[in-house]
Amino acid sequence: MTSTPAPAPYGDLRAQLETLTTEAFRTDLAEIDRLPTAEIARLMNGEDDTVPAAVARQLPEISAAIDAIAERAARGGRLVYAGAGTAGRLGVLDASECPPTFNTDPGEVVGLIAGGPGAMVTSVEGAEDSKELAAADLDALALGPDDAVVGVSASGRTPYAIGAVEHARALGALTVGLSCNADSALAAAAEHGIEVVVGPELITGSTRLKAGTAQKLVLNMVSTITMIRLGKTYGNLMVDVRASNEKLRARSRRIVSLATGASDDEIEAALAATDGEVKNAILVILGGVDGPTAASLLARARGHLRAALEASAPTAARPTGPAPR
């Protein structure tokens, strides 16, 4: 009597990984550990050089997702990233950089990582495999239809990211799936699928490399362009910067100078009149208004400096952009 061979451990998952471009084994790099350091560095740099082109191929999908996110954010909705491991950490990083750069409230852009904040530095076993955990994390935010959830997963199969997108979509929120494999389950679950296919990694399956770089580039676009659409910049100047340290206080003065061409005395007076708010100080100088009026004009313009300037200046004197240098 012949016995049936026992199934290979994790056979289904192993078979699934075999189909993923990000998990592919490159025989040409099988002896990379024998190479001189300079040659490994050259190879790695060459691999990284392919990432921007992969992102460029997805620009139509990225742009459509950003426009949809910005539309909801303009109504007061939040941008929420959800991922596990490297993908989750990248989302948390991008979210954490928005308050100092764009003076957003910490609750406006949120990063969720499977396993909670402690997973930023220590792996939480099994957290990435739970769709239910993702749903619970989103429920803790009281997610609504004006919010946008971006599930991030290099493989595009991570249950936590897929679960976040599925639950968010059921609640009526906008959903985006960012992965690095074609025809991913994550993209299929989301309204907007972004699949940046960067190919096999230098180290097989180490998606903190090219895939991580690609995700960082896309998340940079998502947050930055959303903030531009919300009026958080004036031209390419960070006029909503939060001056919380000496460097940022110096930068805020430089931004006012670049926007207005005003003297140092005028800049200091304008910042004093606006409690250090860069955008308001620029409006004081270019619009010829006082601090309270600048605040009122910006409130009516929903924070858009150009619109506030148009409301404050006579047609013949309306400024059209940052001062030429």
CSV table of N, CA, C and O in Angstrom, one decimal, residues 42-162:
chain,number,residue,atom,x,y,z
A,42,ARG,N,27.8,49.0,-7.1
A,42,ARG,CA,27.5,49.4,-8.5
A,42,ARG,C,26.2,48.7,-9.0
A,42,ARG,O,25.4,49.3,-9.6
A,43,LEU,N,26.2,47.4,-8.7
A,43,LEU,CA,25.0,46.6,-9.1
A,43,LEU,C,23.7,47.1,-8.4
A,43,LEU,O,22.7,47.3,-9.0
A,44,MET,N,23.8,47.4,-7.1
A,44,MET,CA,22.7,47.9,-6.3
A,44,MET,C,22.2,49.3,-6.9
A,44,MET,O,21.0,49.5,-7.0
A,45,ASN,N,23.2,50.1,-7.1
A,45,ASN,CA,22.9,51.5,-7.7
A,45,ASN,C,22.2,51.3,-9.0
A,45,ASN,O,21.2,52.1,-9.3
A,46,GLY,N,22.6,50.4,-9.8
A,46,GLY,CA,22.0,50.2,-11.1
A,46,GLY,C,20.6,49.7,-11.0
A,46,GLY,O,19.7,50.1,-11.8
A,47,GLU,N,20.3,48.8,-10.0
A,47,GLU,CA,19.0,48.3,-9.8
A,47,GLU,C,18.1,49.5,-9.4
A,47,GLU,O,17.0,49.6,-9.9
A,48,ASP,N,18.6,50.3,-8.5
A,48,ASP,CA,17.8,51.5,-8.0
A,48,ASP,C,17.4,52.4,-9.1
A,48,ASP,O,16.4,53.1,-9.1
A,49,ASP,N,18.3,52.5,-10.1
A,49,ASP,CA,18.1,53.4,-11.2
A,49,ASP,C,16.9,53.1,-12.1
A,49,ASP,O,16.4,53.9,-12.8
A,50,THR,N,16.4,51.9,-12.0
A,50,THR,CA,15.3,51.4,-12.7
A,50,THR,C,13.9,51.8,-12.1
A,50,THR,O,12.9,51.8,-12.8
A,51,VAL,N,14.0,52.2,-10.8
A,51,VAL,CA,12.7,52.5,-10.1
A,51,VAL,C,11.9,53.7,-10.6
A,51,VAL,O,10.7,53.6,-10.8
A,52,PRO,N,12.6,54.8,-10.9
A,52,PRO,CA,11.8,56.0,-11.4
A,52,PRO,C,11.0,55.7,-12.7
A,52,PRO,O,9.9,56.2,-12.8
A,53,ALA,N,11.6,54.9,-13.5
A,53,ALA,CA,10.9,54.6,-14.8
A,53,ALA,C,9.7,53.7,-14.5
A,53,ALA,O,8.6,53.9,-15.2
A,54,ALA,N,9.8,52.8,-13.5
A,54,ALA,CA,8.6,52.0,-13.2
A,54,ALA,C,7.5,52.8,-12.6
A,54,ALA,O,6.3,52.6,-12.9
A,55,VAL,N,7.9,53.8,-11.8
A,55,VAL,CA,6.9,54.8,-11.2
A,55,VAL,C,6.3,55.6,-12.3
A,55,VAL,O,5.0,55.8,-12.4
A,56,ALA,N,7.1,56.0,-13.3
A,56,ALA,CA,6.6,56.9,-14.4
A,56,ALA,C,5.5,56.1,-15.2
A,56,ALA,O,4.5,56.8,-15.7
A,57,ARG,N,5.6,54.8,-15.3
A,57,ARG,CA,4.6,54.1,-16.1
A,57,ARG,C,3.2,54.1,-15.4
A,57,ARG,O,2.2,53.8,-16.0
A,58,GLN,N,3.2,54.4,-14.1
A,58,GLN,CA,2.0,54.4,-13.4
A,58,GLN,C,1.5,55.8,-13.1
A,58,GLN,O,0.5,56.0,-12.3
A,59,LEU,N,2.1,56.8,-13.7
A,59,LEU,CA,1.7,58.2,-13.4
A,59,LEU,C,0.2,58.5,-13.7
A,59,LEU,O,-0.4,59.2,-12.9
A,60,PRO,N,-0.4,58.0,-14.7
A,60,PRO,CA,-1.9,58.2,-14.9
A,60,PRO,C,-2.7,57.7,-13.7
A,60,PRO,O,-3.6,58.4,-13.2
A,61,GLU,N,-2.4,56.5,-13.3
A,61,GLU,CA,-3.1,55.9,-12.1
A,61,GLU,C,-2.8,56.7,-10.8
A,61,GLU,O,-3.7,56.9,-10.0
A,62,ILE,N,-1.6,57.1,-10.6
A,62,ILE,CA,-1.2,57.9,-9.4
A,62,ILE,C,-1.9,59.2,-9.4
A,62,ILE,O,-2.5,59.6,-8.4
A,63,SER,N,-2.0,59.9,-10.6
A,63,SER,CA,-2.6,61.2,-10.7
A,63,SER,C,-4.1,61.1,-10.4
A,63,SER,O,-4.7,61.9,-9.7
A,64,ALA,N,-4.7,60.1,-10.9
A,64,ALA,CA,-6.2,59.9,-10.7
A,64,ALA,C,-6.5,59.7,-9.2
A,64,ALA,O,-7.5,60.2,-8.7
A,65,ALA,N,-5.6,58.9,-8.6
A,65,ALA,CA,-5.8,58.6,-7.2
A,65,ALA,C,-5.7,59.9,-6.4
A,65,ALA,O,-6.4,60.1,-5.4
A,66,ILE,N,-4.6,60.6,-6.7
A,66,ILE,CA,-4.4,61.9,-5.9
A,66,ILE,C,-5.5,62.8,-6.1
A,66,ILE,O,-6.0,63.5,-5.1
A,67,ASP,N,-6.1,63.0,-7.3
A,67,ASP,CA,-7.2,63.9,-7.5
A,67,ASP,C,-8.4,63.5,-6.6
A,67,ASP,O,-9.1,64.3,-6.0
A,68,ALA,N,-8.6,62.2,-6.6
A,68,ALA,CA,-9.7,61.7,-5.8
A,68,ALA,C,-9.5,61.9,-4.3
A,68,ALA,O,-10.4,62.3,-3.5
A,69,ILE,N,-8.3,61.7,-3.8
A,69,ILE,CA,-7.9,61.9,-2.4
A,69,ILE,C,-8.1,63.4,-2.1
A,69,ILE,O,-8.7,63.7,-1.0
A,70,ALA,N,-7.6,64.3,-2.9
A,70,ALA,CA,-7.6,65.7,-2.6
A,70,ALA,C,-9.0,66.2,-2.6
A,70,ALA,O,-9.4,67.1,-1.8
A,71,GLU,N,-9.9,65.7,-3.4
A,71,GLU,CA,-11.3,66.1,-3.4
A,71,GLU,C,-11.9,65.8,-2.1
A,71,GLU,O,-12.7,66.6,-1.5
A,72,ARG,N,-11.6,64.6,-1.5
A,72,ARG,CA,-12.2,64.3,-0.2
A,72,ARG,C,-11.5,65.1,0.9
A,72,ARG,O,-12.2,65.5,1.9
A,73,ALA,N,-10.2,65.3,0.8
A,73,ALA,CA,-9.5,66.0,1.8
A,73,ALA,C,-10.0,67.5,1.9
A,73,ALA,O,-10.1,68.1,3.0
A,74,ALA,N,-10.4,68.0,0.7
A,74,ALA,CA,-11.0,69.4,0.7
A,74,ALA,C,-12.3,69.5,1.5
A,74,ALA,O,-12.7,70.5,1.9
A,75,ARG,N,-13.0,68.3,1.6
A,75,ARG,CA,-14.2,68.3,2.4
A,75,ARG,C,-14.0,67.9,3.8
A,75,ARG,O,-14.9,67.7,4.6
A,76,GLY,N,-12.7,67.8,4.2
A,76,GLY,CA,-12.4,67.5,5.6
A,76,GLY,C,-12.0,66.1,5.9
A,76,GLY,O,-11.9,65.7,7.0
A,77,GLY,N,-11.9,65.3,4.8
A,77,GLY,CA,-11.6,63.9,4.9
A,77,GLY,C,-10.1,63.7,5.3
A,77,GLY,O,-9.3,64.6,5.1
A,78,ARG,N,-9.8,62.5,5.8
A,78,ARG,CA,-8.5,62.2,6.2
A,78,ARG,C,-7.8,61.2,5.1
A,78,ARG,O,-8.5,60.5,4.4
A,79,LEU,N,-6.5,61.3,5.1
A,79,LEU,CA,-5.7,60.3,4.3
A,79,LEU,C,-5.1,59.3,5.2
A,79,LEU,O,-4.4,59.7,6.2
A,80,VAL,N,-5.4,58.0,5.0
A,80,VAL,CA,-5.0,57.0,5.9
A,80,VAL,C,-4.2,56.0,5.1
A,80,VAL,O,-4.6,55.4,4.1
A,81,TYR,N,-2.9,55.7,5.5
A,81,TYR,CA,-2.1,54.6,4.9
A,81,TYR,C,-2.2,53.4,5.8
A,81,TYR,O,-2.2,53.5,7.1
A,82,ALA,N,-2.3,52.2,5.2
A,82,ALA,CA,-2.4,51.0,6.0
A,82,ALA,C,-1.5,49.9,5.3
A,82,ALA,O,-1.6,49.6,4.1
A,83,GLY,N,-0.5,49.4,6.1
A,83,GLY,CA,0.4,48.4,5.6
A,83,GLY,C,1.1,47.6,6.7
A,83,GLY,O,0.9,48.0,7.9
A,84,ALA,N,1.8,46.6,6.3
A,84,ALA,CA,2.6,45.8,7.3
A,84,ALA,C,4.1,45.9,6.9
A,84,ALA,O,4.4,46.1,5.8
A,85,GLY,N,4.9,45.7,7.9
A,85,GLY,CA,6.3,45.7,7.7
A,85,GLY,C,6.9,46.9,7.1
A,85,GLY,O,6.5,48.0,7.5
A,86,THR,N,7.7,46.8,6.1
A,86,THR,CA,8.3,48.0,5.4
A,86,THR,C,7.2,48.9,4.9
A,86,THR,O,7.3,50.1,5.0
A,87,ALA,N,6.2,48.3,4.2
A,87,ALA,CA,5.2,49.1,3.6
A,87,ALA,C,4.4,50.0,4.7
A,87,ALA,O,4.1,51.1,4.5
A,88,GLY,N,4.2,49.3,5.9
A,88,GLY,CA,3.5,50.1,7.0
A,88,GLY,C,4.4,51.2,7.5
A,88,GLY,O,3.9,52.3,7.8
A,89,ARG,N,5.7,50.9,7.6
A,89,ARG,CA,6.6,51.9,8.2
A,89,ARG,C,6.7,53.1,7.2
A,89,ARG,O,6.8,54.2,7.7
A,90,LEU,N,6.7,52.8,5.9
A,90,LEU,CA,6.8,53.9,5.0
A,90,LEU,C,5.5,54.8,5.1
A,90,LEU,O,5.6,56.0,4.9
A,91,GLY,N,4.4,54.2,5.3
A,91,GLY,CA,3.2,55.0,5.4
A,91,GLY,C,3.2,55.8,6.7
A,91,GLY,O,2.8,57.0,6.7
A,92,VAL,N,3.7,55.2,7.8
A,92,VAL,CA,3.8,56.0,9.1
A,92,VAL,C,4.8,57.1,8.9
A,92,VAL,O,4.6,58.2,9.4
A,93,LEU,N,5.9,56.9,8.2
A,93,LEU,CA,6.9,57.9,8.0
A,93,LEU,C,6.3,59.1,7.2
A,93,LEU,O,6.4,60.2,7.6
A,94,ASP,N,5.6,58.8,6.1
A,94,ASP,CA,5.0,59.8,5.3
A,94,ASP,C,4.0,60.6,6.1
A,94,ASP,O,4.0,61.9,6.0
A,95,ALA,N,3.2,59.9,6.8
A,95,ALA,CA,2.2,60.6,7.6
A,95,ALA,C,2.8,61.5,8.7
A,95,ALA,O,2.4,62.7,8.9
A,96,SER,N,3.9,61.0,9.3
A,96,SER,CA,4.5,61.8,10.4
A,96,SER,C,5.2,63.0,9.9
A,96,SER,O,5.5,64.0,10.7
A,97,GLU,N,5.6,63.1,8.6
A,97,GLU,CA,6.3,64.2,8.1
A,97,GLU,C,5.3,65.4,7.6
A,97,GLU,O,5.8,66.5,7.3
A,98,CYS,N,4.0,65.1,7.5
A,98,CYS,CA,3.1,66.1,7.1
A,98,CYS,C,2.9,67.2,8.1
A,98,CYS,O,2.8,68.4,7.7
A,99,PRO,N,2.8,67.0,9.4
A,99,PRO,CA,2.6,68.1,10.3
A,99,PRO,C,3.7,69.2,10.3
A,99,PRO,O,3.4,70.4,10.1
A,100,PRO,N,5.0,68.8,10.3
A,100,PRO,CA,6.0,69.8,10.3
A,100,PRO,C,6.2,70.5,8.9
A,100,PRO,O,6.5,71.7,8.8
A,101,THR,N,5.9,69.7,7.9
A,101,THR,CA,6.0,70.3,6.5
A,101,THR,C,4.9,71.2,6.1
A,101,THR,O,5.0,72.2,5.5
A,102,PHE,N,3.6,70.7,6.4
A,102,PHE,CA,2.5,71.4,5.9
A,102,PHE,C,1.5,71.9,7.0
A,102,PHE,O,0.4,72.3,6.7
A,103,ASN,N,2.0,71.8,8.2
A,103,ASN,CA,1.2,72.3,9.4
A,103,ASN,C,-0.1,71.6,9.5
A,103,ASN,O,-1.1,72.3,9.8
A,104,THR,N,-0.2,70.4,9.1
A,104,THR,CA,-1.4,69.6,9.2
A,104,THR,C,-1.6,69.1,10.7
A,104,THR,O,-0.6,69.0,11.4
A,105,ASP,N,-2.8,68.9,11.1
A,105,ASP,CA,-3.1,68.2,12.3
A,105,ASP,C,-2.7,66.7,12.2
A,105,ASP,O,-2.8,66.1,11.1
A,106,PRO,N,-2.1,66.2,13.3
A,106,PRO,CA,-1.7,64.8,13.2
A,106,PRO,C,-2.8,63.8,12.7
A,106,PRO,O,-2.5,62.7,12.2
A,107,GLY,N,-4.0,64.2,12.9
A,107,GLY,CA,-5.1,63.3,12.6
A,107,GLY,C,-5.5,63.4,11.1
A,107,GLY,O,-6.4,62.7,10.6
A,108,GLU,N,-4.9,64.4,10.4
A,108,GLU,CA,-5.3,64.6,9.0
A,108,GLU,C,-4.7,63.5,8.0
A,108,GLU,O,-5.3,63.1,7.0
A,109,VAL,N,-3.5,63.2,8.3
A,109,VAL,CA,-2.8,62.1,7.6
A,109,VAL,C,-2.3,61.1,8.6
A,109,VAL,O,-1.5,61.4,9.5
A,110,VAL,N,-2.8,59.9,8.5
A,110,VAL,CA,-2.6,58.8,9.5
A,110,VAL,C,-1.9,57.6,8.9
A,110,VAL,O,-2.3,57.2,7.8
A,111,GLY,N,-0.9,57.1,9.6
A,111,GLY,CA,-0.3,55.9,9.1
A,111,GLY,C,-0.6,54.7,10.1
A,111,GLY,O,-0.3,54.8,11.3
A,112,LEU,N,-1.1,53.6,9.5
A,112,LEU,CA,-1.4,52.5,10.3
A,112,LEU,C,-0.5,51.3,9.9
A,112,LEU,O,-0.3,51.1,8.8
A,113,ILE,N,0.1,50.7,10.9
A,113,ILE,CA,1.0,49.6,10.6
A,113,ILE,C,0.5,48.4,11.4
A,113,ILE,O,0.1,48.5,12.6
A,114,ALA,N,0.4,47.2,10.7
A,114,ALA,CA,-0.1,46.0,11.4
A,114,ALA,C,0.7,45.7,12.6
A,114,ALA,O,2.0,45.7,12.6
A,115,GLY,N,0.0,45.6,13.7
A,115,GLY,CA,0.7,45.4,15.0
A,115,GLY,C,0.8,46.6,15.9
A,115,GLY,O,1.3,46.5,17.0
A,116,GLY,N,0.5,47.8,15.3
A,116,GLY,CA,0.5,49.0,16.1
A,116,GLY,C,1.9,49.7,16.1
A,116,GLY,O,2.8,49.2,15.5
A,117,PRO,N,2.0,50.8,16.8
A,117,PRO,CA,3.2,51.6,16.8
A,117,PRO,C,4.5,50.8,17.2
A,117,PRO,O,5.6,51.0,16.6
A,118,GLY,N,4.4,49.8,18.0
A,118,GLY,CA,5.5,49.0,18.4
A,118,GLY,C,6.1,48.2,17.2
A,118,GLY,O,7.3,47.9,17.2
A,119,ALA,N,5.3,48.0,16.2
A,119,ALA,CA,5.8,47.2,15.0
A,119,ALA,C,6.7,48.1,14.2
A,119,ALA,O,7.3,47.5,13.2
A,120,MET,N,6.8,49.4,14.5
A,120,MET,CA,7.8,50.2,13.7
A,120,MET,C,9.2,49.7,13.9
A,120,MET,O,10.1,49.8,13.0
A,121,VAL,N,9.5,49.1,15.1
A,121,VAL,CA,10.9,48.7,15.4
A,121,VAL,C,11.0,47.2,15.7
A,121,VAL,O,12.0,46.6,15.6
A,122,THR,N,9.9,46.6,16.1
A,122,THR,CA,9.9,45.2,16.4
A,122,THR,C,8.7,44.5,15.7
A,122,THR,O,7.6,44.9,15.9
A,123,SER,N,9.1,43.4,15.0
A,123,SER,CA,8.0,42.7,14.2
A,123,SER,C,7.0,42.1,15.2
A,123,SER,O,7.3,41.5,16.2
A,124,VAL,N,5.7,42.3,14.9
A,124,VAL,CA,4.6,41.7,15.6
A,124,VAL,C,4.1,40.5,14.9
A,124,VAL,O,3.5,40.6,13.8
A,125,GLU,N,4.4,39.3,15.4
A,125,GLU,CA,4.1,38.0,14.7
A,125,GLU,C,2.6,37.9,14.4
A,125,GLU,O,1.7,38.1,15.2
A,126,GLY,N,2.4,37.6,13.1
A,126,GLY,CA,1.0,37.3,12.6
A,126,GLY,C,0.2,38.5,12.3
A,126,GLY,O,-0.9,38.4,11.8
A,127,ALA,N,0.6,39.7,12.7
A,127,ALA,CA,-0.3,40.9,12.5
A,127,ALA,C,-0.6,41.1,11.1
A,127,ALA,O,-1.7,41.5,10.7
A,128,GLU,N,0.4,40.9,10.2
A,128,GLU,CA,0.1,41.2,8.8
A,128,GLU,C,-0.9,40.2,8.1
A,128,GLU,O,-1.4,40.5,7.1
A,129,ASP,N,-1.1,39.1,8.8
A,129,ASP,CA,-2.0,38.1,8.2
A,129,ASP,C,-3.5,38.3,8.6
A,129,ASP,O,-4.3,37.5,8.3
A,130,SER,N,-3.8,39.4,9.3
A,130,SER,CA,-5.1,39.5,9.8
A,130,SER,C,-5.9,40.7,9.2
A,130,SER,O,-5.6,41.9,9.4
A,131,LYS,N,-6.9,40.3,8.4
A,131,LYS,CA,-7.8,41.3,7.8
A,131,LYS,C,-8.6,41.9,9.0
A,131,LYS,O,-9.0,43.1,8.9
A,132,GLU,N,-9.0,41.1,10.0
A,132,GLU,CA,-9.8,41.6,11.1
A,132,GLU,C,-9.1,42.7,11.8
A,132,GLU,O,-9.7,43.7,12.3
A,133,LEU,N,-7.8,42.6,12.0
A,133,LEU,CA,-7.0,43.6,12.7
A,133,LEU,C,-7.1,44.9,12.0
A,133,LEU,O,-7.2,46.0,12.5
A,134,ALA,N,-7.0,44.9,10.6
A,134,ALA,CA,-7.0,46.1,9.8
A,134,ALA,C,-8.4,46.7,10.0
A,134,ALA,O,-8.5,48.0,10.2
A,135,ALA,N,-9.5,45.9,10.0
A,135,ALA,CA,-10.8,46.5,10.1
A,135,ALA,C,-10.9,47.2,11.5
A,135,ALA,O,-11.5,48.3,11.6
A,136,ALA,N,-10.4,46.5,12.5
A,136,ALA,CA,-10.5,47.1,13.9
A,136,ALA,C,-9.7,48.4,14.0
A,136,ALA,O,-10.2,49.4,14.6
A,137,ASP,N,-8.5,48.5,13.3
A,137,ASP,CA,-7.7,49.7,13.3
A,137,ASP,C,-8.5,50.8,12.7
A,137,ASP,O,-8.4,52.0,13.1
A,138,LEU,N,-9.2,50.5,11.6
A,138,LEU,CA,-9.9,51.6,10.9
A,138,LEU,C,-11.1,52.0,11.7
A,138,LEU,O,-11.5,53.2,11.7
A,139,ASP,N,-11.8,51.0,12.3
A,139,ASP,CA,-13.0,51.4,13.1
A,139,ASP,C,-12.6,52.3,14.3
A,139,ASP,O,-13.4,53.1,14.7
A,140,ALA,N,-11.4,52.1,14.8
A,140,ALA,CA,-10.9,53.0,15.9
A,140,ALA,C,-10.8,54.4,15.4
A,140,ALA,O,-10.8,55.3,16.2
A,141,LEU,N,-10.6,54.6,14.1
A,141,LEU,CA,-10.5,56.0,13.6
A,141,LEU,C,-11.9,56.5,13.2
A,141,LEU,O,-12.0,57.7,12.8
A,142,ALA,N,-13.0,55.7,13.4
A,142,ALA,CA,-14.3,56.1,13.0
A,142,ALA,C,-14.3,56.6,11.5
A,142,ALA,O,-14.8,57.6,11.2
A,143,LEU,N,-13.8,55.7,10.6
A,143,LEU,CA,-13.7,56.0,9.2
A,143,LEU,C,-15.0,56.4,8.6
A,143,LEU,O,-16.0,55.7,8.9
A,144,GLY,N,-15.0,57.3,7.7
A,144,GLY,CA,-16.2,57.8,7.0
A,144,GLY,C,-16.0,57.9,5.5
A,144,GLY,O,-14.9,57.8,5.0
A,145,PRO,N,-17.1,58.3,4.8
A,145,PRO,CA,-17.1,58.4,3.3
A,145,PRO,C,-16.2,59.5,2.8
A,145,PRO,O,-15.9,59.4,1.6
A,146,ASP,N,-15.8,60.5,3.6
A,146,ASP,CA,-14.9,61.5,3.1
A,146,ASP,C,-13.5,61.2,3.2
A,146,ASP,O,-12.6,61.9,2.8
A,147,ASP,N,-13.2,60.1,3.9
A,147,ASP,CA,-11.8,59.6,4.1
A,147,ASP,C,-11.3,58.8,2.9
A,147,ASP,O,-12.1,58.3,2.1
A,148,ALA,N,-10.0,58.7,2.8
A,148,ALA,CA,-9.3,57.9,1.8
A,148,ALA,C,-8.3,57.0,2.5
A,148,ALA,O,-7.5,57.4,3.3
A,149,VAL,N,-8.4,55.7,2.1
A,149,VAL,CA,-7.4,54.7,2.6
A,149,VAL,C,-6.6,54.2,1.5
A,149,VAL,O,-7.1,53.7,0.5
A,150,VAL,N,-5.2,54.3,1.7
A,150,VAL,CA,-4.3,53.7,0.8
A,150,VAL,C,-3.6,52.5,1.4
A,150,VAL,O,-2.9,52.6,2.4
A,151,GLY,N,-4.0,51.3,0.9
A,151,GLY,CA,-3.4,50.1,1.3
A,151,GLY,C,-2.0,49.9,0.6
A,151,GLY,O,-2.0,50.1,-0.6
A,152,VAL,N,-1.0,49.6,1.3
A,152,VAL,CA,0.4,49.5,0.8
A,152,VAL,C,0.9,48.1,1.0
A,152,VAL,O,1.0,47.7,2.2
A,153,SER,N,1.4,47.5,0.0
A,153,SER,CA,1.9,46.1,0.1
A,153,SER,C,2.8,45.8,-1.1
A,153,SER,O,2.3,45.9,-2.2
A,154,ALA,N,4.1,45.5,-0.9
A,154,ALA,CA,4.9,45.2,-2.1
A,154,ALA,C,4.4,44.1,-2.9
A,154,ALA,O,4.3,44.1,-4.1
A,155,SER,N,4.0,43.0,-2.2
A,155,SER,CA,3.5,41.8,-2.9
A,155,SER,C,2.1,42.0,-3.4
A,155,SER,O,1.7,41.4,-4.4
A,156,GLY,N,1.3,42.9,-2.8
A,156,GLY,CA,-0.1,43.0,-3.2
A,156,GLY,C,-1.0,42.0,-2.7
A,156,GLY,O,-2.1,41.9,-3.1
A,157,ARG,N,-0.5,41.1,-1.8
A,157,ARG,CA,-1.3,40.0,-1.2
A,157,ARG,C,-1.4,40.1,0.3
A,157,ARG,O,-2.0,39.2,0.9
A,158,THR,N,-0.8,41.0,0.9
A,158,THR,CA,-0.8,41.1,2.4
A,158,THR,C,-2.2,41.2,2.9
A,158,THR,O,-2.9,42.2,2.6
A,159,PRO,N,-2.7,40.3,3.7
A,159,PRO,CA,-4.0,40.4,4.2
A,159,PRO,C,-4.4,41.7,4.9
A,159,PRO,O,-5.5,42.2,4.8
A,160,TYR,N,-3.5,42.2,5.8
A,160,TYR,CA,-3.8,43.4,6.5
A,160,TYR,C,-4.1,44.5,5.5
A,160,TYR,O,-5.1,45.3,5.7
A,161,ALA,N,-3.3,44.7,4.5
A,161,ALA,CA,-3.5,45.8,3.5
A,161,ALA,C,-4.8,45.6,2.7
A,161,ALA,O,-5.6,46.5,2.5
A,162,ILE,N,-5.0,44.4,2.3
A,162,ILE,CA,-6.2,44.0,1.6
A,162,ILE,C,-7.4,44.2,2.5
A,162,ILE,O,-8.5,44.8,2.0
